[in-house]
């Protein structure tokens, strides 16, 4: 049985006839049912969450300052209050909670001054959960995206592929993973789409949707954007990319909830599950040493 159809996945990714039965329980909320059907079919949703225009502009200005640096920064929410406000925007949290039926929390931001030109990958290679797929990304355009600026790309429907891990590769590594993924996407006939979003629009992608960045045909053009990664309460959070398939040992995480300002323990039905002590302390020190004073 494909991962996508495992009954432990979010309700909208359950196998038939479970999915239809689940939909029927929610007929009082037709908007949710429509969103769930689209999300199940394509693995993404483009929405307008009503971000404050000032927050978009301030986050754009902050992101523009990254041009001279690597052009990309992780956890810019620690430096820019506007980046944090976008990541913790209540309508996004409410929507995700309604869709996944678990509380969503942002645990990482990435800001890009230019198109990332990243090869297609799924977030499940970096961050997954048990039960699986309780993670998503929200990509926000901080300016209108130009086709020459290396837009985000994605493969509609590709989230239904199995979750690929190092166990699928001969030697673990990103190059091999990228080649393997491209082969799988082509073999299954998925077609690539580019996200020419307008300033302020957001694209929600599900954990296993394959996505990346188009080449930049005009290297002077910016593509100011922010991705926030969200987890959902009540899971074991882990890092498949770091796990060794030979031992199958899960690298457990203790993510930091940017909205509530606290670390969230992984948990299963028996209670909390913690990362190894050294990893746990290192992550805690790395975050707490940099918690911003503006908040
Ligand atoms: O914005 C992009 O070009 C890709 C971002 C991405 O792949 C990610 O954040 O996982």
PDB file of C-alpha atoms and ligand atoms in Angstrom:
ATOM      1  CA  UNK A   1       0.000   0.000   0.000  1.00  0.00           C
ATOM      2  CA  UNK A   2       1.406   3.436  -0.926  1.00  0.00           C
ATOM      3  CA  UNK A   3       2.251   5.774   1.954  1.00  0.00           C
ATOM      4  CA  UNK A   4      -0.325   8.210   0.619  1.00  0.00           C
ATOM      5  CA  UNK A   5      -3.090   5.769   1.349  1.00  0.00           C
ATOM      6  CA  UNK A   6      -2.060   4.778   4.825  1.00  0.00           C
ATOM      7  CA  UNK A   7      -4.982   5.283   7.197  1.00  0.00           C
ATOM      8  CA  UNK A   8      -2.664   7.030   9.668  1.00  0.00           C
ATOM      9  CA  UNK A   9      -2.121   9.907   7.215  1.00  0.00           C
ATOM     10  CA  UNK A  10      -4.166  13.143   7.467  1.00  0.00           C
ATOM     11  CA  UNK A  11      -7.864  12.394   6.847  1.00  0.00           C
ATOM     12  CA  UNK A  12      -7.879  13.917   3.334  1.00  0.00           C
ATOM     13  CA  UNK A  13      -5.122  11.495   2.240  1.00  0.00           C
ATOM     14  CA  UNK A  14      -6.879   8.341   3.412  1.00  0.00           C
ATOM     15  CA  UNK A  15      -7.763   5.536   0.998  1.00  0.00           C
ATOM     16  CA  UNK A  16     -11.206   5.176  -0.531  1.00  0.00           C
ATOM     17  CA  UNK A  17     -13.824   4.515   0.714  1.00  0.00           C
ATOM     18  CA  UNK A  18     -12.466   6.060   3.935  1.00  0.00           C
ATOM     19  CA  UNK A  19     -11.937   9.447   2.304  1.00  0.00           C
ATOM     20  CA  UNK A  20     -15.523   9.712   1.016  1.00  0.00           C
ATOM     21  CA  UNK A  21     -16.821   8.596   4.407  1.00  0.00           C
ATOM     22  CA  UNK A  22     -14.666  11.268   6.060  1.00  0.00           C
ATOM     23  CA  UNK A  23     -15.940  13.909   3.604  1.00  0.00           C
ATOM     24  CA  UNK A  24     -19.535  13.019   4.407  1.00  0.00           C
ATOM     25  CA  UNK A  25     -18.907  13.735   8.079  1.00  0.00           C
ATOM     26  CA  UNK A  26     -17.934  17.278   7.132  1.00  0.00           C
ATOM     27  CA  UNK A  27     -20.706  18.286   4.721  1.00  0.00           C
ATOM     28  CA  UNK A  28     -21.651  21.146   7.042  1.00  0.00           C
ATOM     29  CA  UNK A  29     -18.448  22.849   5.907  1.00  0.00           C
ATOM     30  CA  UNK A  30     -18.555  22.834   2.067  1.00  0.00           C
ATOM     31  CA  UNK A  31     -15.576  25.205   1.749  1.00  0.00           C
ATOM     32  CA  UNK A  32     -13.411  22.826   3.772  1.00  0.00           C
ATOM     33  CA  UNK A  33     -14.602  19.852   1.677  1.00  0.00           C
ATOM     34  CA  UNK A  34     -13.705  21.655  -1.564  1.00  0.00           C
ATOM     35  CA  UNK A  35     -10.265  22.644  -0.230  1.00  0.00           C
ATOM     36  CA  UNK A  36      -9.658  19.088   1.024  1.00  0.00           C
ATOM     37  CA  UNK A  37     -10.639  17.584  -2.336  1.00  0.00           C
ATOM     38  CA  UNK A  38      -8.310  19.938  -4.236  1.00  0.00           C
ATOM     39  CA  UNK A  39      -5.477  19.400  -1.797  1.00  0.00           C
ATOM     40  CA  UNK A  40      -5.898  15.617  -1.967  1.00  0.00           C
ATOM     41  CA  UNK A  41      -5.863  15.695  -5.777  1.00  0.00           C
ATOM     42  CA  UNK A  42      -3.055  18.183  -6.424  1.00  0.00           C
ATOM     43  CA  UNK A  43      -1.048  18.387  -3.177  1.00  0.00           C
ATOM     44  CA  UNK A  44      -1.210  22.188  -3.058  1.00  0.00           C
ATOM     45  CA  UNK A  45      -3.563  25.148  -2.700  1.00  0.00           C
ATOM     46  CA  UNK A  46      -3.057  28.749  -3.778  1.00  0.00           C
ATOM     47  CA  UNK A  47      -4.765  31.149  -1.385  1.00  0.00           C
ATOM     48  CA  UNK A  48      -4.943  34.707  -0.257  1.00  0.00           C
ATOM     49  CA  UNK A  49      -4.627  34.727   3.536  1.00  0.00           C
ATOM     50  CA  UNK A  50      -5.016  38.498   3.849  1.00  0.00           C
ATOM     51  CA  UNK A  51      -1.497  39.261   5.066  1.00  0.00           C
ATOM     52  CA  UNK A  52      -1.113  42.896   6.143  1.00  0.00           C
ATOM     53  CA  UNK A  53       0.402  44.823   3.179  1.00  0.00           C
ATOM     54  CA  UNK A  54       2.900  46.447   5.582  1.00  0.00           C
ATOM     55  CA  UNK A  55       4.097  43.036   6.728  1.00  0.00           C
ATOM     56  CA  UNK A  56       4.599  41.926   3.132  1.00  0.00           C
ATOM     57  CA  UNK A  57       6.508  45.132   2.338  1.00  0.00           C
ATOM     58  CA  UNK A  58       8.672  44.967   5.454  1.00  0.00           C
ATOM     59  CA  UNK A  59       9.459  41.276   4.931  1.00  0.00           C
ATOM     60  CA  UNK A  60      10.275  42.119   1.280  1.00  0.00           C
ATOM     61  CA  UNK A  61      12.661  44.888   2.375  1.00  0.00           C
ATOM     62  CA  UNK A  62      14.360  42.558   4.835  1.00  0.00           C
ATOM     63  CA  UNK A  63      14.657  39.864   2.149  1.00  0.00           C
ATOM     64  CA  UNK A  64      16.084  42.391  -0.340  1.00  0.00           C
ATOM     65  CA  UNK A  65      18.950  43.023   2.097  1.00  0.00           C
ATOM     66  CA  UNK A  66      20.014  39.386   1.613  1.00  0.00           C
ATOM     67  CA  UNK A  67      21.002  40.065  -2.005  1.00  0.00           C
ATOM     68  CA  UNK A  68      24.662  40.661  -1.217  1.00  0.00           C
ATOM     69  CA  UNK A  69      24.803  37.576   1.008  1.00  0.00           C
ATOM     70  CA  UNK A  70      23.884  34.072   0.008  1.00  0.00           C
ATOM     71  CA  UNK A  71      20.488  35.344  -1.177  1.00  0.00           C
ATOM     72  CA  UNK A  72      18.750  32.965   1.206  1.00  0.00           C
ATOM     73  CA  UNK A  73      18.413  32.966   4.945  1.00  0.00           C
ATOM     74  CA  UNK A  74      17.017  30.401   7.338  1.00  0.00           C
ATOM     75  CA  UNK A  75      15.074  31.612  10.366  1.00  0.00           C
ATOM     76  CA  UNK A  76      14.875  35.252   9.306  1.00  0.00           C
ATOM     77  CA  UNK A  77      11.999  35.479  11.824  1.00  0.00           C
ATOM     78  CA  UNK A  78      14.743  35.962  14.408  1.00  0.00           C
ATOM     79  CA  UNK A  79      15.842  39.150  12.666  1.00  0.00           C
ATOM     80  CA  UNK A  80      12.662  40.566  11.174  1.00  0.00           C
ATOM     81  CA  UNK A  81       9.427  41.004  13.107  1.00  0.00           C
ATOM     82  CA  UNK A  82       7.517  41.153   9.799  1.00  0.00           C
ATOM     83  CA  UNK A  83       8.886  37.743   8.768  1.00  0.00           C
ATOM     84  CA  UNK A  84       7.705  36.407  12.109  1.00  0.00           C
ATOM     85  CA  UNK A  85       4.269  38.005  11.691  1.00  0.00           C
ATOM     86  CA  UNK A  86       3.869  36.319   8.291  1.00  0.00           C
ATOM     87  CA  UNK A  87       4.940  32.970   9.761  1.00  0.00           C
ATOM     88  CA  UNK A  88       2.498  33.265  12.656  1.00  0.00           C
ATOM     89  CA  UNK A  89      -0.371  34.903  10.740  1.00  0.00           C
ATOM     90  CA  UNK A  90      -3.508  33.675  12.507  1.00  0.00           C
ATOM     91  CA  UNK A  91      -5.620  32.996   9.368  1.00  0.00           C
ATOM     92  CA  UNK A  92      -2.866  30.647   8.116  1.00  0.00           C
ATOM     93  CA  UNK A  93      -2.716  28.822  11.469  1.00  0.00           C
ATOM     94  CA  UNK A  94      -6.526  28.604  11.595  1.00  0.00           C
ATOM     95  CA  UNK A  95      -6.796  27.326   8.035  1.00  0.00           C
ATOM     96  CA  UNK A  96      -4.136  24.653   8.558  1.00  0.00           C
ATOM     97  CA  UNK A  97      -5.728  23.564  11.827  1.00  0.00           C
ATOM     98  CA  UNK A  98      -9.137  23.279  10.152  1.00  0.00           C
ATOM     99  CA  UNK A  99      -7.702  21.276   7.259  1.00  0.00           C
ATOM    100  CA  UNK A 100      -5.443  18.928   9.226  1.00  0.00           C
ATOM    101  CA  UNK A 101      -7.626  18.841  12.370  1.00  0.00           C
ATOM    102  CA  UNK A 102      -4.558  19.318  14.538  1.00  0.00           C
ATOM    103  CA  UNK A 103      -3.001  22.537  15.765  1.00  0.00           C
ATOM    104  CA  UNK A 104      -0.374  23.788  13.303  1.00  0.00           C
ATOM    105  CA  UNK A 105       2.806  25.500  14.411  1.00  0.00           C
ATOM    106  CA  UNK A 106       5.550  27.212  12.385  1.00  0.00           C
ATOM    107  CA  UNK A 107       9.024  25.867  13.147  1.00  0.00           C
ATOM    108  CA  UNK A 108      11.258  27.348  10.434  1.00  0.00           C
ATOM    109  CA  UNK A 109      11.335  30.198   7.937  1.00  0.00           C
ATOM    110  CA  UNK A 110      13.367  30.578   4.739  1.00  0.00           C
ATOM    111  CA  UNK A 111      13.619  33.881   2.884  1.00  0.00           C
ATOM    112  CA  UNK A 112      14.869  34.072  -0.674  1.00  0.00           C
ATOM    113  CA  UNK A 113      16.043  37.226  -2.431  1.00  0.00           C
ATOM    114  CA  UNK A 114      16.495  35.296  -5.682  1.00  0.00           C
ATOM    115  CA  UNK A 115      15.040  32.127  -7.164  1.00  0.00           C
ATOM    116  CA  UNK A 116      16.520  29.125  -5.369  1.00  0.00           C
ATOM    117  CA  UNK A 117      17.068  27.043  -8.554  1.00  0.00           C
ATOM    118  CA  UNK A 118      16.705  23.994  -6.308  1.00  0.00           C
ATOM    119  CA  UNK A 119      16.189  20.571  -7.839  1.00  0.00           C
ATOM    120  CA  UNK A 120      12.803  18.966  -7.237  1.00  0.00           C
ATOM    121  CA  UNK A 121      12.476  17.436  -3.788  1.00  0.00           C
ATOM    122  CA  UNK A 122       9.792  16.805  -1.197  1.00  0.00           C
ATOM    123  CA  UNK A 123       9.951  18.178   2.316  1.00  0.00           C
ATOM    124  CA  UNK A 124       9.429  14.630   3.597  1.00  0.00           C
ATOM    125  CA  UNK A 125      13.131  14.026   2.837  1.00  0.00           C
ATOM    126  CA  UNK A 126      14.020  16.751   5.347  1.00  0.00           C
ATOM    127  CA  UNK A 127      11.220  16.688   7.880  1.00  0.00           C
ATOM    128  CA  UNK A 128       8.621  14.031   8.303  1.00  0.00           C
ATOM    129  CA  UNK A 129       6.388  12.870  11.120  1.00  0.00           C
ATOM    130  CA  UNK A 130       4.885   9.751  12.604  1.00  0.00           C
ATOM    131  CA  UNK A 131       2.051   9.447  11.717  1.00  0.00           C
ATOM    132  CA  UNK A 132       3.397  10.539   8.375  1.00  0.00           C
ATOM    133  CA  UNK A 133       2.716  13.716   6.356  1.00  0.00           C
ATOM    134  CA  UNK A 134       1.682  16.018   9.227  1.00  0.00           C
ATOM    135  CA  UNK A 135       3.881  18.787   7.856  1.00  0.00           C
ATOM    136  CA  UNK A 136       3.395  21.430   5.170  1.00  0.00           C
ATOM    137  CA  UNK A 137       5.047  24.478   3.660  1.00  0.00           C
ATOM    138  CA  UNK A 138       3.496  27.881   2.985  1.00  0.00           C
ATOM    139  CA  UNK A 139       5.321  29.821   0.249  1.00  0.00           C
ATOM    140  CA  UNK A 140       4.495  33.553   0.145  1.00  0.00           C
ATOM    141  CA  UNK A 141       5.281  35.910  -2.753  1.00  0.00           C
ATOM    142  CA  UNK A 142       6.743  39.143  -1.362  1.00  0.00           C
ATOM    143  CA  UNK A 143       6.590  40.663  -4.864  1.00  0.00           C
ATOM    144  CA  UNK A 144       4.953  39.622  -8.160  1.00  0.00           C
ATOM    145  CA  UNK A 145       6.954  36.661  -9.495  1.00  0.00           C
ATOM    146  CA  UNK A 146       8.487  37.223 -12.938  1.00  0.00           C
ATOM    147  CA  UNK A 147       8.927  34.179 -15.236  1.00  0.00           C
ATOM    148  CA  UNK A 148      12.634  35.070 -15.772  1.00  0.00           C
ATOM    149  CA  UNK A 149      13.315  35.242 -12.016  1.00  0.00           C
ATOM    150  CA  UNK A 150      13.370  31.475 -11.417  1.00  0.00           C
ATOM    151  CA  UNK A 151       9.836  30.865 -10.128  1.00  0.00           C
ATOM    152  CA  UNK A 152       8.932  28.128  -7.698  1.00  0.00           C
ATOM    153  CA  UNK A 153       7.980  24.957  -9.571  1.00  0.00           C
ATOM    154  CA  UNK A 154       5.971  21.936  -8.473  1.00  0.00           C
ATOM    155  CA  UNK A 155       4.505  18.720  -9.831  1.00  0.00           C
ATOM    156  CA  UNK A 156       0.743  18.625  -9.197  1.00  0.00           C
ATOM    157  CA  UNK A 157      -0.361  15.256  -7.828  1.00  0.00           C
ATOM    158  CA  UNK A 158       3.190  14.086  -7.091  1.00  0.00           C
ATOM    159  CA  UNK A 159       2.520  14.006  -3.333  1.00  0.00           C
ATOM    160  CA  UNK A 160       0.830  10.650  -4.029  1.00  0.00           C
ATOM    161  CA  UNK A 161       4.234   9.097  -4.775  1.00  0.00           C
ATOM    162  CA  UNK A 162       5.744   7.120  -1.909  1.00  0.00           C
ATOM    163  CA  UNK A 163       7.817   9.020   0.643  1.00  0.00           C
ATOM    164  CA  UNK A 164      11.401   8.505  -0.571  1.00  0.00           C
ATOM    165  CA  UNK A 165      14.146   8.157   2.003  1.00  0.00           C
ATOM    166  CA  UNK A 166      17.802   7.187   2.107  1.00  0.00           C
ATOM    167  CA  UNK A 167      16.627   3.575   2.112  1.00  0.00           C
ATOM    168  CA  UNK A 168      15.687   4.087  -1.574  1.00  0.00           C
ATOM    169  CA  UNK A 169      19.198   5.207  -2.531  1.00  0.00           C
ATOM    170  CA  UNK A 170      22.413   3.254  -3.090  1.00  0.00           C
ATOM    171  CA  UNK A 171      24.409   5.846  -1.116  1.00  0.00           C
ATOM    172  CA  UNK A 172      22.584   8.498   0.860  1.00  0.00           C
ATOM    173  CA  UNK A 173      23.148  11.947  -0.554  1.00  0.00           C
ATOM    174  CA  UNK A 174      21.383  14.863  -2.124  1.00  0.00           C
ATOM    175  CA  UNK A 175      22.751  14.401  -5.665  1.00  0.00           C
ATOM    176  CA  UNK A 176      21.584  10.825  -5.800  1.00  0.00           C
ATOM    177  CA  UNK A 177      18.257  11.764  -4.237  1.00  0.00           C
ATOM    178  CA  UNK A 178      17.717  14.501  -6.876  1.00  0.00           C
ATOM    179  CA  UNK A 179      18.457  12.173  -9.784  1.00  0.00           C
ATOM    180  CA  UNK A 180      16.271   9.463  -8.271  1.00  0.00           C
ATOM    181  CA  UNK A 181      13.369  11.884  -7.750  1.00  0.00           C
ATOM    182  CA  UNK A 182      13.544  13.217 -11.307  1.00  0.00           C
ATOM    183  CA  UNK A 183      13.512   9.678 -12.617  1.00  0.00           C
ATOM    184  CA  UNK A 184      10.457   8.814 -10.492  1.00  0.00           C
ATOM    185  CA  UNK A 185       8.573  11.962 -11.522  1.00  0.00           C
ATOM    186  CA  UNK A 186       9.228  11.311 -15.216  1.00  0.00           C
ATOM    187  CA  UNK A 187       8.429   7.610 -14.993  1.00  0.00           C
ATOM    188  CA  UNK A 188       5.100   8.388 -13.342  1.00  0.00           C
ATOM    189  CA  UNK A 189       4.326  11.095 -15.943  1.00  0.00           C
ATOM    190  CA  UNK A 190       3.979  14.079 -13.607  1.00  0.00           C
ATOM    191  CA  UNK A 191       4.200  17.462 -15.289  1.00  0.00           C
ATOM    192  CA  UNK A 192       5.886  20.517 -13.870  1.00  0.00           C
ATOM    193  CA  UNK A 193       4.027  23.776 -13.257  1.00  0.00           C
ATOM    194  CA  UNK A 194       5.526  27.126 -12.282  1.00  0.00           C
ATOM    195  CA  UNK A 195       4.098  29.331  -9.557  1.00  0.00           C
ATOM    196  CA  UNK A 196       3.714  32.831 -11.000  1.00  0.00           C
ATOM    197  CA  UNK A 197       2.159  34.158  -7.815  1.00  0.00           C
ATOM    198  CA  UNK A 198       1.216  37.759  -7.214  1.00  0.00           C
ATOM    199  CA  UNK A 199       2.543  39.732  -4.278  1.00  0.00           C
ATOM    200  CA  UNK A 200       0.812  38.580  -1.081  1.00  0.00           C
ATOM    201  CA  UNK A 201      -0.470  35.278  -2.509  1.00  0.00           C
ATOM    202  CA  UNK A 202       0.476  32.034  -0.799  1.00  0.00           C
ATOM    203  CA  UNK A 203       0.902  28.462  -1.952  1.00  0.00           C
ATOM    204  CA  UNK A 204       0.394  25.736   0.644  1.00  0.00           C
ATOM    205  CA  UNK A 205       2.207  22.509  -0.280  1.00  0.00           C
ATOM    206  CA  UNK A 206       1.703  19.202   1.383  1.00  0.00           C
ATOM    207  CA  UNK A 207       4.665  17.366   2.890  1.00  0.00           C
ATOM    208  CA  UNK A 208       5.272  15.053  -0.055  1.00  0.00           C
ATOM    209  CA  UNK A 209       4.603  17.441  -2.965  1.00  0.00           C
ATOM    210  CA  UNK A 210       7.716  17.566  -5.164  1.00  0.00           C
ATOM    211  CA  UNK A 211       8.823  21.130  -5.785  1.00  0.00           C
ATOM    212  CA  UNK A 212      11.911  23.218  -6.484  1.00  0.00           C
ATOM    213  CA  UNK A 213      13.023  26.368  -8.304  1.00  0.00           C
ATOM    214  CA  UNK A 214      13.267  27.075 -12.038  1.00  0.00           C
ATOM    215  CA  UNK A 215      16.562  28.363 -13.491  1.00  0.00           C
ATOM    216  CA  UNK A 216      16.877  32.169 -13.429  1.00  0.00           C
ATOM    217  CA  UNK A 217      17.067  33.399 -17.006  1.00  0.00           C
ATOM    218  CA  UNK A 218      17.657  36.986 -15.808  1.00  0.00           C
ATOM    219  CA  UNK A 219      20.080  36.873 -12.915  1.00  0.00           C
ATOM    220  CA  UNK A 220      19.441  40.529 -12.018  1.00  0.00           C
ATOM    221  CA  UNK A 221      15.814  39.940 -11.148  1.00  0.00           C
ATOM    222  CA  UNK A 222      14.892  39.363  -7.530  1.00  0.00           C
ATOM    223  CA  UNK A 223      12.270  36.837  -6.500  1.00  0.00           C
ATOM    224  CA  UNK A 224      11.502  38.003  -2.968  1.00  0.00           C
ATOM    225  CA  UNK A 225       9.708  35.197  -1.168  1.00  0.00           C
ATOM    226  CA  UNK A 226       9.268  33.482   2.159  1.00  0.00           C
ATOM    227  CA  UNK A 227       8.614  29.844   2.965  1.00  0.00           C
ATOM    228  CA  UNK A 228       7.406  28.868   6.408  1.00  0.00           C
ATOM    229  CA  UNK A 229       7.426  25.222   7.404  1.00  0.00           C
ATOM    230  CA  UNK A 230       4.698  23.980   9.745  1.00  0.00           C
ATOM    231  CA  UNK A 231       4.289  20.858  11.818  1.00  0.00           C
ATOM    232  CA  UNK A 232       1.140  19.675  13.558  1.00  0.00           C
ATOM    233  CA  UNK A 233       0.687  18.755  17.217  1.00  0.00           C
ATOM    234  CA  UNK A 234       0.861  15.231  18.552  1.00  0.00           C
ATOM    235  CA  UNK A 235       3.473  13.601  16.293  1.00  0.00           C
ATOM    236  CA  UNK A 236       7.003  12.337  16.360  1.00  0.00           C
ATOM    237  CA  UNK A 237       8.988  14.878  14.299  1.00  0.00           C
ATOM    238  CA  UNK A 238      12.050  13.520  12.572  1.00  0.00           C
ATOM    239  CA  UNK A 239      14.768  14.180   9.978  1.00  0.00           C
ATOM    240  CA  UNK A 240      14.821  11.375   7.365  1.00  0.00           C
ATOM    241  CA  UNK A 241      17.760  12.895   5.441  1.00  0.00           C
ATOM    242  CA  UNK A 242      20.024  12.249   8.438  1.00  0.00           C
ATOM    243  CA  UNK A 243      18.859   8.757   9.173  1.00  0.00           C
ATOM    244  CA  UNK A 244      21.010   5.815   8.287  1.00  0.00           C
ATOM    245  CA  UNK A 245      18.904   3.224   6.438  1.00  0.00           C
ATOM    246  CA  UNK A 246      21.117   0.437   7.764  1.00  0.00           C
ATOM    247  CA  UNK A 247      20.177   1.110  11.375  1.00  0.00           C
ATOM    248  CA  UNK A 248      16.743   2.593  10.551  1.00  0.00           C
ATOM    249  CA  UNK A 249      17.195   4.742  13.662  1.00  0.00           C
ATOM    250  CA  UNK A 250      14.905   7.753  13.544  1.00  0.00           C
ATOM    251  CA  UNK A 251      16.571  11.152  14.131  1.00  0.00           C
ATOM    252  CA  UNK A 252      13.959  12.656  16.420  1.00  0.00           C
ATOM    253  CA  UNK A 253      13.509  16.433  16.617  1.00  0.00           C
ATOM    254  CA  UNK A 254      12.204  18.828  19.224  1.00  0.00           C
ATOM    255  CA  UNK A 255      11.063  21.716  17.007  1.00  0.00           C
ATOM    256  CA  UNK A 256      10.623  25.270  18.234  1.00  0.00           C
ATOM    257  CA  UNK A 257       7.105  26.662  17.877  1.00  0.00           C
ATOM    258  CA  UNK A 258       7.731  30.202  16.598  1.00  0.00           C
ATOM    259  CA  UNK A 259       4.152  31.260  17.386  1.00  0.00           C
ATOM    260  CA  UNK A 260       4.060  30.159  21.019  1.00  0.00           C
ATOM    261  CA  UNK A 261       7.764  30.586  21.729  1.00  0.00           C
ATOM    262  CA  UNK A 262       8.428  27.117  23.076  1.00  0.00           C
ATOM    263  CA  UNK A 263       9.954  23.799  22.145  1.00  0.00           C
ATOM    264  CA  UNK A 264       7.490  21.068  21.223  1.00  0.00           C
ATOM    265  CA  UNK A 265       8.271  17.531  22.327  1.00  0.00           C
ATOM    266  CA  UNK A 266       7.756  14.759  19.829  1.00  0.00           C
ATOM    267  CA  UNK A 267       5.174  12.335  21.165  1.00  0.00           C
ATOM    268  CA  UNK A 268       3.527   9.057  20.434  1.00  0.00           C
ATOM    269  CA  UNK A 269       0.697   7.268  22.210  1.00  0.00           C
ATOM    270  CA  UNK A 270       3.016   6.495  25.159  1.00  0.00           C
ATOM    271  CA  UNK A 271       4.077  10.107  25.756  1.00  0.00           C
ATOM    272  CA  UNK A 272       7.063  12.293  24.854  1.00  0.00           C
ATOM    273  CA  UNK A 273       9.956  11.008  22.760  1.00  0.00           C
ATOM    274  CA  UNK A 274      13.122  13.099  22.963  1.00  0.00           C
ATOM    275  CA  UNK A 275      16.095  13.498  20.639  1.00  0.00           C
ATOM    276  CA  UNK A 276      19.456  12.231  21.871  1.00  0.00           C
ATOM    277  CA  UNK A 277      20.718  14.491  24.639  1.00  0.00           C
ATOM    278  CA  UNK A 278      23.568  16.133  22.722  1.00  0.00           C
ATOM    279  CA  UNK A 279      21.387  16.855  19.681  1.00  0.00           C
ATOM    280  CA  UNK A 280      18.598  18.181  21.916  1.00  0.00           C
ATOM    281  CA  UNK A 281      20.884  20.525  23.862  1.00  0.00           C
ATOM    282  CA  UNK A 282      22.656  21.763  20.740  1.00  0.00           C
ATOM    283  CA  UNK A 283      19.335  22.658  19.093  1.00  0.00           C
ATOM    284  CA  UNK A 284      18.028  24.340  22.261  1.00  0.00           C
ATOM    285  CA  UNK A 285      21.178  26.448  22.622  1.00  0.00           C
ATOM    286  CA  UNK A 286      21.181  27.340  18.921  1.00  0.00           C
ATOM    287  CA  UNK A 287      17.615  28.655  19.123  1.00  0.00           C
ATOM    288  CA  UNK A 288      17.541  30.245  22.585  1.00  0.00           C
ATOM    289  CA  UNK A 289      20.808  32.100  22.024  1.00  0.00           C
ATOM    290  CA  UNK A 290      19.232  33.833  19.027  1.00  0.00           C
ATOM    291  CA  UNK A 291      15.669  34.490  20.172  1.00  0.00           C
ATOM    292  CA  UNK A 292      14.984  38.054  19.090  1.00  0.00           C
ATOM    293  CA  UNK A 293      14.470  40.904  21.473  1.00  0.00           C
ATOM    294  CA  UNK A 294      11.765  42.575  19.350  1.00  0.00           C
ATOM    295  CA  UNK A 295       9.135  40.013  20.417  1.00  0.00           C
TER     296      UNK A 295
HETATM  297  O1  LIG B   1      11.371  28.843  -3.326  1.00  0.00           O
HETATM  298  C1  LIG B   1      11.927  27.974  -3.978  1.00  0.00           C
HETATM  299  O2  LIG B   1      12.469  28.193  -5.076  1.00  0.00           O
HETATM  300  C2  LIG B   1      11.998  26.563  -3.447  1.00  0.00           C
HETATM  301  C3  LIG B   1      11.862  26.510  -1.970  1.00  0.00           C
HETATM  302  C4  LIG B   1      11.951  25.134  -1.449  1.00  0.00           C
HETATM  303  O3  LIG B   1      12.139  24.224  -2.205  1.00  0.00           O
HETATM  304  C5  LIG B   1      11.763  24.800  -0.047  1.00  0.00           C
HETATM  305  O4  LIG B   1      11.707  25.691   0.796  1.00  0.00           O
HETATM  306  O5  LIG B   1      11.676  23.588   0.271  1.00  0.00           O
END
